[in-house]
Each structure stands twice: as structure tokens, then as C-alpha cells.
Amino acid sequence: MAEFFDNKPAIEAHLLDIERELTQPIKATPARLRDRILAKAAVFLADCIGKRALELHNDVSRRVAMLEQRRPPAFLAVWEEGRHYGAQAFVTYGGRLWHATADTKAVPGTNGDWTPLVG
């Protein structure tokens, strides 16, 4: 709820507009005046909520798109010499489970391309 109060200048300007309207001569009953104020306040609040909801929707959509672009990890069984392994691949070698931290053809444990997970 605090984010709605972050836009204090816009809220104050809107309240001044309402005050100006109230000071102009109109032929309305107090009930009609109240209804008019409530309607304007509802529209303004809906606009604030709508903008925030759109921001949140766009942020979530962007994050989902990033997650969808990630390659899922692949378990490729026993490490084979000469084979190319993509980053995030998992293999077994020397009785241990290894995770590739980069694209590599290196033997697990001989450089920083592999991280041992079990063993």
C-alpha cells in the first residue's frame, strides 16, 4: 500500500482539482455532491492501482521470459573423452558426480570447468 503514497504530488494535485470543483457554484444536493466526489476518488484510485498492476505484470512477464530461456540441466551419464559438454551438464567420472560450470571438453577435476557434487 505504501507505493500508492509514493506519488504524493499527483494525489495532492487531484485533491486540489476536486476542491476547485467544490468551490464553483453548482446546483446539487449534498448526496449528489458526495456521490460525485466518491466517483472521482474511485476513478483516481483505480488508475493508481491499474498502473501498479501493469508494472507488476510487466516485471513478472520479464522474469518468466528469462526463466524460459534458460537451458535445463542435462544428465549425460558417464563422462566420455572428446565429447563436448555444455554448461549446466551433469556427468559421473571417477565415482563422483560433476557439474559443468562452462562449456567444456576437459576431464572433470583437471580445471575449473567442473565442480564435484558428490564424492
Coordinates of C-alpha atoms in Angstrom, one line a residue:
M1 CA 0.0 0.0 0.0
A2 CA 2.9 2.3 0.6
E3 CA 3.7 2.6 -3.1
F4 CA 0.4 4.4 -3.6
F5 CA 1.6 7.2 -1.3
D6 CA 4.9 7.5 -3.3
N7 CA 3.0 9.6 -5.8
K8 CA 2.1 12.3 -3.4
P9 CA 2.3 15.3 -5.9
A10 CA -0.2 13.6 -8.2
I11 CA -2.6 12.9 -5.3
E12 CA -2.3 16.4 -4.0
A13 CA -3.0 17.9 -7.5
H14 CA -6.0 15.7 -7.8
L15 CA -7.4 16.8 -4.5
L16 CA -6.9 20.4 -5.5
D17 CA -8.9 19.8 -8.6
I18 CA -11.7 18.3 -6.5
E19 CA -11.5 21.3 -4.2
R20 CA -11.8 23.7 -7.1
E21 CA -14.8 21.9 -8.4
L22 CA -16.4 22.1 -5.0
T23 CA -16.0 25.8 -4.7
Q24 CA -17.7 26.5 -8.0
P25 CA -21.4 27.2 -7.8
I26 CA -23.4 24.1 -8.6
K27 CA -26.9 23.0 -8.0
A28 CA -26.5 19.7 -6.3
T29 CA -27.7 18.1 -3.2
P30 CA -25.2 17.0 -0.6
A31 CA -25.9 13.4 -1.5
R32 CA -25.2 14.1 -5.2
L33 CA -22.0 16.0 -4.3
R34 CA -20.8 13.1 -2.1
D35 CA -21.5 10.6 -4.9
R36 CA -19.6 12.8 -7.4
I37 CA -16.6 13.1 -5.1
L38 CA -16.6 9.3 -4.4
A39 CA -16.8 8.6 -8.1
K40 CA -13.9 10.8 -8.9
A41 CA -11.9 9.3 -6.0
A42 CA -12.7 5.8 -7.2
V43 CA -11.5 6.6 -10.7
F44 CA -8.3 8.1 -9.4
L45 CA -7.6 5.1 -7.1
A46 CA -8.4 2.6 -9.9
D47 CA -5.9 4.5 -12.2
C48 CA -3.2 4.2 -9.5
I49 CA -3.9 0.6 -8.9
G50 CA -4.1 -0.2 -12.6
K51 CA -0.7 1.4 -13.2
R52 CA 0.9 -0.5 -10.4
A53 CA -0.7 -3.8 -11.5
L54 CA 0.6 -3.2 -15.0
E55 CA 4.1 -2.6 -13.7
L56 CA 4.0 -5.8 -11.6
H57 CA 2.6 -7.7 -14.6
N58 CA 5.4 -6.5 -16.9
D59 CA 8.0 -7.4 -14.2
V60 CA 6.7 -10.9 -13.8
S61 CA 6.4 -11.4 -17.5
R62 CA 10.0 -10.3 -18.0
R63 CA 11.2 -12.7 -15.3
V64 CA 9.2 -15.6 -16.7
A65 CA 10.7 -15.0 -20.1
M66 CA 14.2 -15.1 -18.6
L67 CA 13.5 -18.4 -16.9
E68 CA 12.0 -19.9 -20.1
Q69 CA 15.2 -19.1 -22.0
R70 CA 17.5 -21.0 -19.6
R71 CA 18.6 -24.4 -20.7
P72 CA 17.6 -27.1 -18.4
P73 CA 20.4 -29.1 -16.8
A74 CA 21.2 -32.3 -18.6
F75 CA 22.4 -35.5 -17.0
L76 CA 24.7 -37.1 -19.6
A77 CA 25.7 -40.3 -17.7
V78 CA 29.4 -41.2 -17.7
W79 CA 31.9 -38.7 -18.9
E80 CA 33.4 -39.5 -22.4
E81 CA 36.7 -38.3 -23.7
G82 CA 36.4 -35.8 -26.6
R83 CA 32.8 -35.1 -26.1
H84 CA 31.6 -31.5 -25.8
Y85 CA 29.6 -30.8 -22.6
G86 CA 27.5 -27.6 -22.3
A87 CA 27.4 -25.5 -19.2
Q88 CA 25.0 -27.0 -16.6
A89 CA 25.6 -30.6 -17.7
F90 CA 26.0 -33.3 -15.1
V91 CA 28.2 -36.4 -15.5
T92 CA 29.8 -39.1 -13.4
Y93 CA 33.5 -39.6 -13.5
G94 CA 35.9 -41.4 -11.2
G95 CA 33.0 -42.4 -8.9
R96 CA 31.8 -38.8 -8.4
L97 CA 29.0 -36.6 -9.8
W98 CA 30.3 -33.5 -11.6
H99 CA 28.5 -30.3 -12.7
A100 CA 29.9 -28.3 -15.7
T101 CA 30.2 -24.6 -14.9
A102 CA 31.2 -23.8 -18.5
D103 CA 31.1 -25.3 -22.0
T104 CA 34.0 -27.8 -21.9
K105 CA 35.7 -30.9 -23.3
A106 CA 38.1 -31.1 -20.3
V107 CA 38.3 -34.0 -17.9
P108 CA 36.4 -33.4 -14.7
G109 CA 38.7 -32.3 -11.9
T110 CA 41.5 -31.1 -14.2
N111 CA 40.4 -27.4 -14.4
G112 CA 37.7 -25.1 -13.1
D113 CA 35.1 -26.2 -15.7
W114 CA 33.7 -28.9 -13.4
T115 CA 32.5 -28.8 -9.8
P116 CA 32.3 -32.1 -7.9
L117 CA 28.9 -32.6 -6.2
V118 CA 29.1 -36.0 -4.6
G119 CA 32.0 -38.0 -3.5

